[in-house]
C-alpha cells in the first residue's frame, strides 16, 4: 500500500534507535575470508531469520550478502505510522515498476520491495498473520511433504513470536485477541494497536449490526478460522517497528561466526561442477555497486533469500531458468528449469474512498506540516501518539456467498480461508490518486486474497542492474474481477451500517456506481498491489517435473543451492504473508541442520532448537 507523501516528512531526520549489530560490513575488502559454510543472499525477512538460527552453531561460519543499506538510524522505517514513506521511490526500495497491465487498463504502477536490512519487513505495513490451516495443509498435499502441514508448522510459532501484552499504551485488550493461541517466548515481538482511532468503535459496532460481518477475536490465523472482523496484530513494540533486522541483529551481536555485508549486490551464481547429474552452484559473484566484482564460496550451501523478484533475477542470470527466457539474451542454460519466474501471484488492492464529516478523519492532520512535526516530536521523545501506531487497527476477512461459485472450483485452500479482505483506514489512502487539498475521507481498502491470475518475472538483459520485467498480470480472469467487485459491494454494505450514520457523507469516484460494469471500471482503473508477491520459484514434490524447488527447498537439478523466501510457495496464502516468510525460514533451519549434521542423532540440542 502507498499513499501520497506526508508533507511533514521533509522534517524527518535520523534518530539513533539504540541497537547493536553483529559483524556488519560496508566494504567487501573488510571480509576476513572468501570461504564460508553458508552464503545467504538477502538480509530480509527470511534471510536474517535463517542466519540467526544457523549461527547458533558456533562451528559454522556464515555470510549474508545484502544489496541494500542499513536500516539503523532510519526514522521513517522505525516509526510505524510513517511506513507509507519508506517506499516507493526511495533508496530503501528496489523501485520496480510493472509492465503495462492488460487487466488494469494497461496501467503501469510501482512495485515496492524493501532494499535494506530486514528487507520488506523493514518497509511493509507490519500486519502479522500466519494464514489459515488450509493454506499450509494444501502446501503439504501439493508437495507430498507432511512437514509443511499446519500441525507441524504451528510449533515454529512458539520460537518465532513474543506477543507483547499489554501493548505499549497499557489499554485493556480483553476480547481483542486470544491469549492462549500465542507465544510469549519467541524472538519477533508482536502487538495490538497503541493508539485508538475514532473509527474503531464504529467498525466493531458494525459487527453487532450486520450478521454478514461477525467479530473474530483473533485474526492471526493460529486458530483454524481467519474469517470475520478483528484487531490487526502488527510487528511493533514500544512505539517502534519490529523487523527481522531489529530482532536478529540484537540476538546475534555476540556471534563472530556471522558476517553481514551490506551494499553487496549479487550478480550471479557460478557453476562449480557436476555430481550425480546435478549442477553445483556454491560460488557467488557480487559487486559493491561501483566497478569491482568479488567472489565468495560456500562449502555447504548457497541460500537465495532475495524474494520473489530478486531470487528469480539471480537464477536467470546464473543460467537457471526457461530456455525461452535465456536463449534470446545469449545466456547459456546450465539448468533447464522452465518454471523459474512463472506462477507469480499477488493480492490486488483496491482503495474505496468515502467522504466523511469535515474534520472527522486524519486528513487535516496529514496536510499540516506543523501538526505532523508535533506528532513526530512526540514520538521521538515519548514513543507515544499516532506516529507510534500502525495506520490500521482493524481488518475483516470474508468469503463470497456459497452460490457465488456457480460450479467453479473454489481457488481458496479450504472453507476457512477467506476470498477477500477489508482494511479500514481513517484517511485518504489511494496508491493511484493523491490526497485532495481539502476534505475528510475514510478508506476501505479491499484485497483479493485468492487470485487465479498468474504472472511472470524475467530479466530483460544480462546486466544485473537492469530491473527485471515484472508482470503480475492482475485481474485477467473472470474470477478475480468478479470477487474484487464483490469485495467492493461488501465494503459499501459495511459502510451502510447504522454505526456510520452521521459520519460517512458520500462515496468518491466510481465507487458510487450501482452497476457491475461501473464497479469493474473502478477496479481496473484504481487497483494496484498490496505488494505481496509470491510463488515465482514454487515448490513441488520430488518426482514432479513442475516447480523450481523440492519440498526441502533445494533447487531442482542442482546441489549446494537452496531457496528460502516466499517465492517457494505453490500458492499465495490468503493473508498478509510476513508470518509465512518467517516460518519458512524457521523450518529451513531445521532442514539444514538435519542434512549437514554428521549424525542427526548426535545433534547438539543447544543448536537444534526445533528438530
Coordinates of C-alpha atoms in Angstrom, one line a residue:
X1 CA 0.0 0.0 0.0
X2 CA 1.2 3.5 -0.7
X3 CA -0.2 7.0 -0.3
X4 CA 0.8 10.5 -1.2
X5 CA 3.9 11.7 0.7
X6 CA 3.1 13.3 4.1
X7 CA 4.2 16.9 4.0
X8 CA 5.9 17.0 7.3
X9 CA 8.2 14.1 6.4
X10 CA 10.6 16.6 4.9
X11 CA 11.5 17.3 8.5
X12 CA 12.2 13.7 9.4
X13 CA 15.7 13.2 10.5
X14 CA 17.9 10.4 11.5
X15 CA 17.3 9.0 15.0
X16 CA 19.5 6.6 16.9
X17 CA 17.4 3.6 17.7
X18 CA 19.9 2.2 20.1
X19 CA 20.6 -1.3 18.8
X20 CA 23.9 -3.0 18.2
X21 CA 24.6 -5.2 15.2
X22 CA 26.5 -8.4 14.5
X23 CA 29.5 -8.0 12.3
X24 CA 28.0 -5.6 9.8
X25 CA 30.4 -4.6 7.0
X26 CA 30.1 -2.0 4.3
X27 CA 33.1 -2.8 2.1
X28 CA 34.0 -6.3 0.7
X29 CA 37.6 -5.6 1.4
X30 CA 36.7 -6.0 5.1
X31 CA 35.8 -9.7 4.7
X32 CA 38.3 -11.9 6.6
X33 CA 37.8 -14.8 4.2
X34 CA 36.2 -15.7 0.9
X35 CA 35.0 -19.1 2.1
X36 CA 32.1 -19.8 4.3
X37 CA 29.9 -22.7 5.3
X38 CA 26.8 -20.9 4.1
X39 CA 26.4 -17.9 2.0
X40 CA 22.9 -16.4 2.3
X41 CA 21.8 -13.9 -0.4
X42 CA 19.5 -11.4 1.0
X43 CA 19.2 -10.0 4.6
X44 CA 15.4 -9.8 4.5
X45 CA 12.6 -11.4 6.5
X46 CA 13.6 -15.0 5.8
X47 CA 17.3 -14.4 5.2
X48 CA 18.2 -12.9 8.6
X49 CA 16.0 -15.3 10.4
X50 CA 17.8 -18.2 8.9
X51 CA 21.2 -16.6 9.5
X52 CA 20.3 -16.2 13.2
X53 CA 19.2 -19.8 13.6
X54 CA 22.2 -21.3 11.7
X55 CA 24.7 -19.1 13.6
X56 CA 23.6 -20.6 16.9
X57 CA 26.0 -23.4 15.9
X58 CA 29.3 -21.7 16.6
X59 CA 31.2 -24.2 14.4
X60 CA 29.5 -22.7 11.3
X61 CA 30.8 -19.6 9.5
X62 CA 28.0 -17.7 7.8
X63 CA 28.0 -14.8 5.4
X64 CA 24.9 -12.8 4.5
X65 CA 25.1 -10.5 1.4
X66 CA 22.6 -7.6 1.3
X67 CA 22.3 -5.4 -1.8
X68 CA 20.7 -2.6 0.2
X69 CA 21.7 -0.3 3.0
X70 CA 21.4 -0.4 6.8
X71 CA 18.1 0.3 8.5
X72 CA 19.8 1.7 11.6
X73 CA 19.0 5.3 12.4
X74 CA 16.3 5.5 9.7
X75 CA 13.3 7.2 11.4
X76 CA 10.8 6.6 8.7
X77 CA 11.5 2.9 8.9
X78 CA 11.2 2.7 12.7
X79 CA 8.1 5.0 13.2
X80 CA 5.1 2.7 12.5
X81 CA 2.8 5.3 11.1
X82 CA 5.4 6.6 8.7
X83 CA 5.6 3.2 6.8
X84 CA 4.0 4.8 3.7
X85 CA 7.0 7.0 3.3
X86 CA 9.6 4.1 3.2
X87 CA 8.6 3.1 -0.4
X88 CA 8.4 3.7 -3.3
X89 CA 11.0 6.0 -5.0
X90 CA 13.4 5.9 -2.1
X91 CA 16.9 4.4 -1.5
X92 CA 15.2 1.8 0.7
X93 CA 13.2 0.4 -2.2
X94 CA 14.2 -1.5 -5.4
X95 CA 12.0 1.0 -7.2
X96 CA 10.5 -1.6 -9.5
X97 CA 7.5 -0.9 -11.8
X98 CA 5.3 -3.4 -13.5
X99 CA 4.8 -3.7 -17.3
X100 CA 1.5 -2.3 -18.6
X101 CA -1.3 -4.4 -17.1
X102 CA -3.8 -5.8 -19.6
X103 CA -6.4 -6.3 -16.9
X104 CA -5.9 -2.8 -15.5
X105 CA -6.4 -0.5 -18.5
X106 CA -2.7 -1.1 -19.4
X107 CA -1.6 1.0 -16.4
X108 CA 1.9 0.9 -15.0
X109 CA 2.4 1.2 -11.3
X110 CA 5.1 0.9 -8.6
X111 CA 6.0 -2.5 -7.2
X112 CA 7.7 -1.9 -3.9
X113 CA 10.3 -4.3 -2.4
X114 CA 12.5 -3.5 0.6
X115 CA 16.2 -2.9 -0.2
X116 CA 17.7 -2.6 3.2
X117 CA 18.5 -4.7 6.2
X118 CA 15.3 -6.5 7.1
X119 CA 14.1 -6.4 3.6
X120 CA 10.4 -5.9 3.2
X121 CA 9.9 -6.5 7.0
X122 CA 11.6 -3.1 7.3
X123 CA 9.4 -1.5 4.6
X124 CA 5.9 -3.1 4.9
X125 CA 2.9 -2.2 7.0
X126 CA 3.8 -4.7 9.7
X127 CA 0.5 -6.7 9.7
X128 CA 1.3 -10.1 11.0
X129 CA -0.6 -13.3 10.3
X130 CA 0.1 -16.9 9.5
X131 CA -2.7 -17.8 7.2
X132 CA -5.4 -20.5 7.7
X133 CA -4.6 -24.1 8.4
X134 CA -5.9 -24.8 5.0
X135 CA -3.1 -22.8 3.3
X136 CA -0.4 -24.9 4.9
X137 CA -2.2 -28.3 4.6
X138 CA -2.7 -27.6 0.8
X139 CA 1.1 -27.0 0.5
X140 CA 1.8 -30.3 2.3
X141 CA -0.6 -32.1 -0.1
X142 CA 0.9 -30.4 -3.3
X143 CA 4.5 -31.1 -2.3
X144 CA 3.9 -34.5 -0.7
X145 CA 5.7 -33.4 2.4
X146 CA 3.7 -33.5 5.6
X147 CA 6.3 -31.3 7.3
X148 CA 4.6 -28.3 5.6
X149 CA 1.2 -29.1 7.2
X150 CA 0.0 -26.8 9.9
X151 CA 0.1 -29.4 12.6
X152 CA 3.9 -29.4 12.1
X153 CA 4.4 -25.7 11.2
X154 CA 2.5 -24.4 14.2
X155 CA 5.3 -25.4 16.5
X156 CA 7.5 -22.8 14.9
X157 CA 5.2 -20.0 16.2
X158 CA 6.4 -20.7 19.7
X159 CA 10.0 -19.8 18.9
X160 CA 9.1 -17.1 16.4
X161 CA 6.8 -14.7 18.2
X162 CA 6.6 -13.0 21.5
X163 CA 3.2 -11.4 21.9
X164 CA 3.6 -8.2 23.9
X165 CA 0.8 -7.9 26.4
X166 CA -0.3 -5.4 27.4
X167 CA 0.8 -3.2 24.5
X168 CA 2.7 0.0 24.9
X169 CA -0.3 2.2 25.8
X170 CA -1.4 -0.3 28.5
X171 CA -5.0 -0.4 27.3
X172 CA -7.4 -3.2 28.2
X173 CA -7.1 -5.9 25.5
X174 CA -9.9 -8.1 26.7
X175 CA -11.6 -9.6 23.7
X176 CA -9.1 -8.1 21.3
X177 CA -7.0 -11.3 20.9
X178 CA -6.9 -14.8 22.2
X179 CA -4.0 -15.2 24.7
X180 CA -3.9 -19.0 24.6
X181 CA -3.1 -19.0 20.9
X182 CA 0.1 -17.0 21.1
X183 CA 3.7 -17.5 22.2
X184 CA 5.4 -15.3 24.8
X185 CA 8.9 -16.7 24.5
X186 CA 9.9 -16.2 20.9
X187 CA 12.0 -13.6 19.1
X188 CA 9.8 -11.4 17.0
X189 CA 7.6 -9.0 19.0
X190 CA 4.0 -8.6 18.0
X191 CA 1.4 -6.3 19.5
X192 CA -2.0 -4.8 19.1
X193 CA -2.7 -1.1 18.4
X194 CA -1.4 1.5 20.8
X195 CA -3.4 4.5 19.6
X196 CA -7.2 4.3 19.2
X197 CA -8.7 5.8 16.1
X198 CA -12.2 7.3 16.1
X199 CA -13.4 4.7 13.6
X200 CA -12.5 1.7 15.7
X201 CA -15.7 1.8 17.7
X202 CA -17.8 2.1 14.5
X203 CA -16.0 -0.9 13.0
X204 CA -16.7 -3.0 16.0
X205 CA -20.3 -1.8 16.3
X206 CA -20.9 -2.8 12.7
X207 CA -20.1 -6.4 13.6
X208 CA -23.1 -6.3 16.0
X209 CA -25.4 -4.7 13.5
X210 CA -24.6 -6.8 10.4
X211 CA -24.6 -10.6 10.6
X212 CA -22.5 -10.7 7.4
X213 CA -19.5 -9.3 9.3
X214 CA -19.1 -11.3 12.6
X215 CA -16.5 -10.4 15.1
X216 CA -13.4 -12.6 15.3
X217 CA -11.4 -12.2 18.5
X218 CA -8.1 -13.3 16.8
X219 CA -7.3 -13.0 13.1
X220 CA -3.7 -14.2 13.4
X221 CA -4.5 -17.5 11.7
X222 CA -3.1 -19.5 14.5
X223 CA -6.5 -20.9 15.1
X224 CA -8.5 -22.6 12.3
X225 CA -10.7 -19.6 11.4
X226 CA -9.5 -16.4 9.9
X227 CA -12.9 -15.2 8.9
X228 CA -14.6 -12.1 10.4
X229 CA -13.6 -8.6 11.7
X230 CA -10.9 -8.2 14.2
X231 CA -8.0 -6.2 15.5
X232 CA -4.8 -6.1 13.5
X233 CA -1.7 -7.7 15.0
X234 CA 1.5 -6.0 14.0
X235 CA 5.2 -6.4 14.3
X236 CA 5.8 -3.4 16.6
X237 CA 6.6 -2.8 20.2
X238 CA 7.2 0.2 22.4
X239 CA 6.1 2.5 19.7
X240 CA 8.6 1.2 17.0
X241 CA 8.7 -1.2 14.1
X242 CA 9.9 -4.7 14.7
X243 CA 11.7 -6.4 11.7
X244 CA 14.0 -9.3 11.1
X245 CA 16.8 -6.8 11.4
X246 CA 15.8 -5.2 14.7
X247 CA 15.1 -8.6 16.1
X248 CA 18.0 -10.7 15.0
X249 CA 20.8 -8.1 14.9
X250 CA 20.3 -7.8 18.7
X251 CA 20.4 -11.6 19.1
X252 CA 23.5 -12.2 17.1
X253 CA 25.6 -9.3 18.1
X254 CA 27.9 -11.5 20.0
X255 CA 28.4 -14.1 17.2
X256 CA 31.6 -13.6 15.4
X257 CA 30.7 -16.5 13.1
X258 CA 28.0 -14.4 11.4
X259 CA 29.0 -11.7 9.0
X260 CA 26.6 -9.4 7.2
X261 CA 27.8 -7.3 4.2
X262 CA 25.6 -4.5 3.0
X263 CA 25.8 -2.7 -0.3
X264 CA 26.7 -6.1 -1.9
X265 CA 24.5 -6.9 -4.9
X266 CA 24.8 -10.4 -6.1
X267 CA 25.2 -10.5 -9.9
X268 CA 25.1 -14.3 -10.5
X269 CA 25.9 -17.7 -9.1
X270 CA 28.8 -19.6 -10.6
X271 CA 28.6 -23.3 -11.6
X272 CA 31.1 -25.2 -9.6
X273 CA 30.8 -28.6 -11.2
X274 CA 28.6 -31.6 -11.7
X275 CA 27.9 -34.5 -9.4
X276 CA 25.4 -37.4 -9.9
X277 CA 23.9 -35.4 -12.8
X278 CA 23.3 -32.3 -10.6
X279 CA 24.9 -29.0 -11.2
X280 CA 26.7 -27.3 -8.3
X281 CA 26.3 -23.6 -7.6
X282 CA 28.4 -22.9 -4.5
X283 CA 30.2 -19.8 -5.6
X284 CA 28.6 -16.3 -5.6
X285 CA 29.6 -13.3 -7.6
X286 CA 28.7 -9.9 -6.3
X287 CA 29.5 -6.2 -6.7
X288 CA 29.9 -3.2 -4.5
X289 CA 27.7 -1.3 -6.9
X290 CA 30.7 0.6 -8.3
X291 CA 33.2 -1.1 -10.6
X292 CA 34.6 -4.1 -8.9
X293 CA 33.2 -7.6 -8.6
X294 CA 34.0 -10.1 -5.9
X295 CA 33.6 -13.8 -5.3
X296 CA 32.8 -15.9 -2.3
X297 CA 32.3 -19.6 -1.9
X298 CA 30.1 -21.8 0.3
X299 CA 31.4 -25.2 1.4
X300 CA 28.0 -26.4 2.3
X301 CA 25.3 -24.3 0.5
X302 CA 24.3 -21.1 -1.1
X303 CA 20.9 -20.0 0.0
X304 CA 18.8 -17.5 -2.0
X305 CA 16.6 -15.3 0.1
X306 CA 16.3 -12.4 -2.3
X307 CA 12.5 -12.5 -2.5
X308 CA 10.1 -13.4 -5.3
X309 CA 11.6 -10.9 -7.7
X310 CA 15.3 -10.9 -6.7
X311 CA 15.7 -14.7 -6.4
X312 CA 14.3 -15.1 -9.9
X313 CA 16.7 -12.5 -11.4
X314 CA 19.7 -14.2 -9.8
X315 CA 18.6 -17.6 -11.0
X316 CA 18.1 -16.5 -14.6
X317 CA 21.4 -14.5 -14.7
X318 CA 23.1 -17.7 -13.5
X319 CA 21.7 -19.8 -16.3
X320 CA 19.0 -21.5 -14.3
X321 CA 15.6 -21.0 -16.0
X322 CA 13.4 -21.3 -19.0
X323 CA 15.4 -21.5 -22.3
X324 CA 12.8 -19.4 -23.9
X325 CA 13.8 -16.6 -21.5
X326 CA 17.5 -17.1 -21.5
X327 CA 18.3 -18.0 -25.1
X328 CA 17.3 -14.7 -26.6
X329 CA 19.8 -13.0 -24.2
X330 CA 22.6 -15.3 -25.0
X331 CA 22.8 -16.8 -21.5
X332 CA 23.9 -20.4 -21.6
X333 CA 21.3 -22.7 -20.0
X334 CA 23.1 -24.6 -17.3
X335 CA 19.9 -25.9 -15.6
X336 CA 16.7 -26.1 -17.6
X337 CA 14.0 -25.0 -15.2
X338 CA 11.0 -23.7 -17.2
X339 CA 9.0 -22.6 -14.2
X340 CA 11.6 -20.1 -12.9
X341 CA 9.8 -16.7 -12.9
X342 CA 6.4 -18.2 -13.7
X343 CA 3.4 -18.5 -11.4
X344 CA 3.8 -15.0 -9.9
X345 CA 0.9 -14.4 -7.6
X346 CA -0.1 -11.3 -5.7
X347 CA -3.0 -9.7 -3.9
X348 CA -4.7 -6.9 -5.9
X349 CA -5.5 -3.9 -3.7
X350 CA -8.3 -1.5 -4.4
X351 CA -9.0 1.7 -2.5
X352 CA -12.7 2.6 -1.9
X353 CA -12.9 6.1 -0.6
X354 CA -15.8 7.6 1.3
X355 CA -16.2 11.3 2.2
X356 CA -16.9 11.9 5.9
X357 CA -17.9 14.8 8.1
X358 CA -15.4 17.7 8.0
X359 CA -12.6 17.2 10.4
X360 CA -13.7 13.7 11.3
X361 CA -10.7 11.9 9.7
X362 CA -6.9 12.4 10.0
X363 CA -6.6 14.1 6.6
X364 CA -6.4 17.6 8.1
X365 CA -3.5 16.5 10.3
X366 CA -1.6 14.8 7.5
X367 CA -1.9 18.0 5.4
X368 CA -0.5 20.1 8.2
X369 CA 3.3 20.3 8.5
X370 CA 3.1 21.8 12.0
X371 CA 0.8 19.1 13.4
X372 CA 2.8 16.4 11.8
X373 CA 6.0 17.9 13.2
X374 CA 4.5 18.0 16.7
X375 CA 3.4 14.4 16.3
X376 CA 6.8 13.2 15.2
X377 CA 8.5 15.1 18.0
X378 CA 6.1 13.4 20.5
X379 CA 7.1 10.0 19.0
X380 CA 10.8 10.9 19.2
X381 CA 10.7 11.9 22.9
X382 CA 7.9 9.6 24.3
X383 CA 7.2 6.9 21.7
X384 CA 3.5 7.8 22.0
X385 CA 0.8 9.3 19.8
X386 CA -0.5 8.1 16.5
X387 CA 3.0 8.0 15.0
X388 CA 3.7 5.1 17.3
X389 CA 0.9 3.1 15.8
X390 CA 0.2 1.3 12.6
X391 CA -2.0 3.1 10.1
X392 CA -4.7 0.5 10.5
X393 CA -6.3 -1.0 13.7
X394 CA -9.0 -3.3 12.2
X395 CA -9.2 -5.8 9.4
X396 CA -12.0 -8.0 8.0
X397 CA -11.8 -11.3 6.2
X398 CA -14.7 -12.8 4.3
X399 CA -15.7 -15.4 1.7
X400 CA -18.2 -15.0 -1.1
X401 CA -21.6 -16.4 -0.6
X402 CA -22.0 -20.2 -1.4
X403 CA -23.9 -19.6 -4.7
X404 CA -21.3 -17.2 -5.9
X405 CA -19.0 -20.0 -7.2
X406 CA -21.6 -21.2 -9.8
X407 CA -20.0 -24.6 -10.3
X408 CA -16.4 -23.1 -10.4
X409 CA -13.7 -24.9 -8.4
X410 CA -13.1 -22.8 -5.3
X411 CA -9.5 -21.4 -5.6
X412 CA -9.3 -20.9 -1.8
X413 CA -7.3 -23.5 0.1
X414 CA -10.4 -24.5 2.2
X415 CA -13.7 -23.4 3.6
X416 CA -12.0 -21.5 6.4
X417 CA -9.8 -19.5 4.0
X418 CA -11.1 -16.0 3.0
X419 CA -11.6 -14.8 -0.5
X420 CA -11.1 -11.2 0.2
X421 CA -10.1 -8.6 2.9
X422 CA -11.3 -5.2 4.0
X423 CA -8.8 -2.8 5.6
X424 CA -10.1 0.2 7.4
X425 CA -8.1 3.5 7.3
X426 CA -9.3 6.8 8.7
X427 CA -7.9 9.0 5.9
X428 CA -7.5 9.1 2.2
X429 CA -5.2 6.2 1.2
X430 CA -5.0 5.7 -2.5
X431 CA -2.0 4.4 -4.4
X432 CA -3.2 5.9 -7.6
X433 CA -4.5 9.3 -6.7
X434 CA -3.0 11.9 -4.4
X435 CA -5.0 13.2 -1.4
X436 CA -7.2 16.2 -2.3
X437 CA -6.2 19.5 -0.9
X438 CA -9.5 19.7 1.1
X439 CA -12.0 17.3 2.6
X440 CA -12.1 14.5 5.0
X441 CA -12.1 10.8 4.0
X442 CA -12.5 7.2 5.1
X443 CA -10.9 4.4 3.1
X444 CA -11.9 0.8 3.0
X445 CA -9.2 -1.0 1.0
X446 CA -10.3 -4.3 -0.4
X447 CA -7.8 -7.0 -1.3
X448 CA -8.4 -10.1 -3.4
X449 CA -6.8 -13.0 -1.4
X450 CA -7.4 -15.9 -3.8
X451 CA -6.3 -14.7 -7.2
X452 CA -6.4 -17.1 -10.1
X453 CA -4.4 -14.7 -12.4
X454 CA -0.8 -15.8 -12.8
X455 CA 2.1 -13.5 -13.8
X456 CA 5.8 -13.7 -14.7
X457 CA 9.2 -12.2 -13.8
X458 CA 12.0 -12.3 -16.3
X459 CA 15.2 -10.5 -16.9
X460 CA 15.4 -8.2 -19.9
X461 CA 19.2 -8.2 -20.3
X462 CA 22.4 -9.7 -19.0
X463 CA 23.0 -6.5 -16.9
X464 CA 22.2 -7.3 -13.3
X465 CA 21.5 -3.6 -12.7
X466 CA 18.6 -3.6 -15.2
X467 CA 15.3 -4.2 -13.4
X468 CA 13.5 -7.4 -14.5
X469 CA 10.2 -7.3 -16.4
X470 CA 7.5 -7.8 -13.7
X471 CA 4.1 -8.7 -15.0
X472 CA 1.7 -9.6 -12.2
X473 CA -1.0 -10.0 -14.9
X474 CA -3.6 -8.9 -12.4
X475 CA -7.4 -9.1 -13.0
X476 CA -7.1 -11.2 -16.1
X477 CA -9.5 -13.9 -15.1
X478 CA -13.3 -13.6 -14.6
X479 CA -13.0 -14.9 -11.0
X480 CA -10.5 -12.2 -10.0
X481 CA -12.5 -9.3 -11.3
X482 CA -15.8 -10.8 -10.0
X483 CA -14.5 -11.3 -6.5
X484 CA -12.8 -7.9 -6.3
X485 CA -16.1 -6.4 -7.4
X486 CA -17.9 -8.4 -4.7
X487 CA -15.4 -7.1 -2.2
X488 CA -16.3 -3.5 -3.2
X489 CA -20.0 -4.3 -2.7
X490 CA -19.2 -5.7 0.7
X491 CA -17.3 -2.6 1.6
X492 CA -20.3 -0.5 0.6
X493 CA -22.6 -2.7 2.7
X494 CA -20.3 -2.4 5.6
X495 CA -20.2 1.4 5.4
X496 CA -24.0 1.5 5.2
X497 CA -24.5 0.1 8.7
X498 CA -26.2 2.3 11.2
X499 CA -22.8 2.7 13.0
X500 CA -21.7 5.0 10.3
X501 CA -24.7 7.3 10.4
X502 CA -23.7 10.9 10.8
X503 CA -20.1 10.2 9.8
X504 CA -20.0 8.9 6.2
X505 CA -21.4 11.6 3.8
X506 CA -20.8 10.0 0.4
X507 CA -18.7 8.0 -2.0
X508 CA -15.8 9.1 -4.2
X509 CA -15.4 8.5 -7.9
X510 CA -16.9 5.3 -9.5
X511 CA -17.4 3.8 -6.1
X512 CA -20.8 5.4 -6.3
X513 CA -21.7 3.2 -9.3
X514 CA -24.7 0.8 -8.8
X515 CA -23.8 -1.4 -11.8
X516 CA -21.3 -4.3 -12.1
X517 CA -19.8 -2.6 -15.2
X518 CA -19.2 0.6 -13.2
X519 CA -17.6 -1.2 -10.3
X520 CA -15.4 -3.2 -12.8
X521 CA -14.3 0.1 -14.3
X522 CA -13.5 1.3 -10.8
X523 CA -11.4 -1.8 -10.1
X524 CA -9.5 -1.7 -13.4
X525 CA -8.7 2.0 -13.1
X526 CA -7.8 2.1 -9.4
X527 CA -6.5 -1.3 -8.3
X528 CA -2.8 -1.9 -7.8
X529 CA -0.8 -4.2 -5.5
X530 CA -0.6 -4.6 -1.8
X531 CA 3.0 -5.9 -2.6
X532 CA 2.6 -9.5 -1.6
X533 CA 4.4 -11.2 -4.5
X534 CA 5.0 -15.0 -4.1
X535 CA 5.4 -18.3 -5.9
X536 CA 7.9 -17.4 -8.7
X537 CA 10.2 -20.3 -7.7
X538 CA 7.5 -22.6 -6.4
X539 CA 7.8 -25.9 -4.6
X540 CA 6.6 -29.2 -5.9
X541 CA 7.1 -32.9 -5.0
X542 CA 10.4 -34.5 -5.6
X543 CA 9.0 -36.5 -8.5
X544 CA 7.2 -33.6 -10.2
X545 CA 8.8 -32.0 -13.3
X546 CA 6.9 -28.8 -12.4
X547 CA 8.1 -26.3 -9.9
X548 CA 11.6 -25.0 -9.2
X549 CA 12.4 -26.3 -5.7
X550 CA 11.9 -29.6 -3.9
X551 CA 10.0 -29.9 -0.6
X552 CA 13.3 -29.5 1.2
X553 CA 13.8 -26.2 -0.7
X554 CA 16.7 -27.4 -2.8
X555 CA 16.7 -26.2 -6.3
X556 CA 15.8 -29.0 -8.7
X557 CA 18.7 -30.1 -10.9
X558 CA 21.3 -28.6 -8.6
X559 CA 23.3 -29.3 -5.5
X560 CA 24.5 -26.8 -2.9
X561 CA 21.7 -24.4 -3.7
X562 CA 18.5 -23.7 -1.8
X563 CA 15.8 -21.1 -1.8
X564 CA 14.3 -19.7 1.4
X565 CA 11.8 -17.0 0.8
X566 CA 8.2 -16.5 -0.3
X567 CA 9.0 -17.4 -3.9
X568 CA 8.8 -21.1 -3.0
X569 CA 5.1 -21.1 -2.0
X570 CA 3.0 -23.0 -4.6
X571 CA 0.0 -20.8 -3.8
X572 CA -0.2 -17.3 -2.3
X573 CA -1.6 -17.5 1.3
X574 CA -4.9 -15.9 1.9
X575 CA -3.4 -13.5 4.5
X576 CA -0.6 -10.9 4.9
X577 CA 2.4 -13.1 4.1
X578 CA 5.0 -11.8 6.5
X579 CA 4.3 -14.5 9.0
X580 CA 4.7 -17.3 6.4
X581 CA 8.1 -15.7 5.4
X582 CA 9.3 -16.1 8.9
X583 CA 8.0 -19.6 9.4
X584 CA 9.6 -20.8 6.1
X585 CA 13.0 -19.7 7.4
X586 CA 12.4 -21.5 10.7
X587 CA 11.7 -24.8 9.0
X588 CA 14.6 -24.3 6.6
X589 CA 16.9 -24.1 9.6
X590 CA 15.7 -27.4 10.8
X591 CA 16.2 -28.9 7.3
X592 CA 19.7 -27.6 7.0
X593 CA 20.8 -28.8 10.5
X594 CA 19.4 -32.2 9.7
X595 CA 21.1 -32.6 6.3
X596 CA 24.5 -31.2 7.2
X597 CA 25.0 -32.8 10.7
X598 CA 27.4 -35.8 10.6
X599 CA 25.0 -37.8 12.7
X600 CA 21.5 -36.3 13.3
X601 CA 21.1 -38.4 16.4
X602 CA 24.1 -36.6 17.9
X603 CA 22.9 -33.1 17.1
X604 CA 23.6 -30.7 20.0
X605 CA 20.2 -29.6 21.2
X606 CA 21.7 -26.2 22.0
X607 CA 21.9 -25.6 18.3
X608 CA 18.9 -27.5 17.1
X609 CA 16.1 -25.7 18.8
X610 CA 13.3 -27.2 16.8
X611 CA 14.5 -30.5 15.4

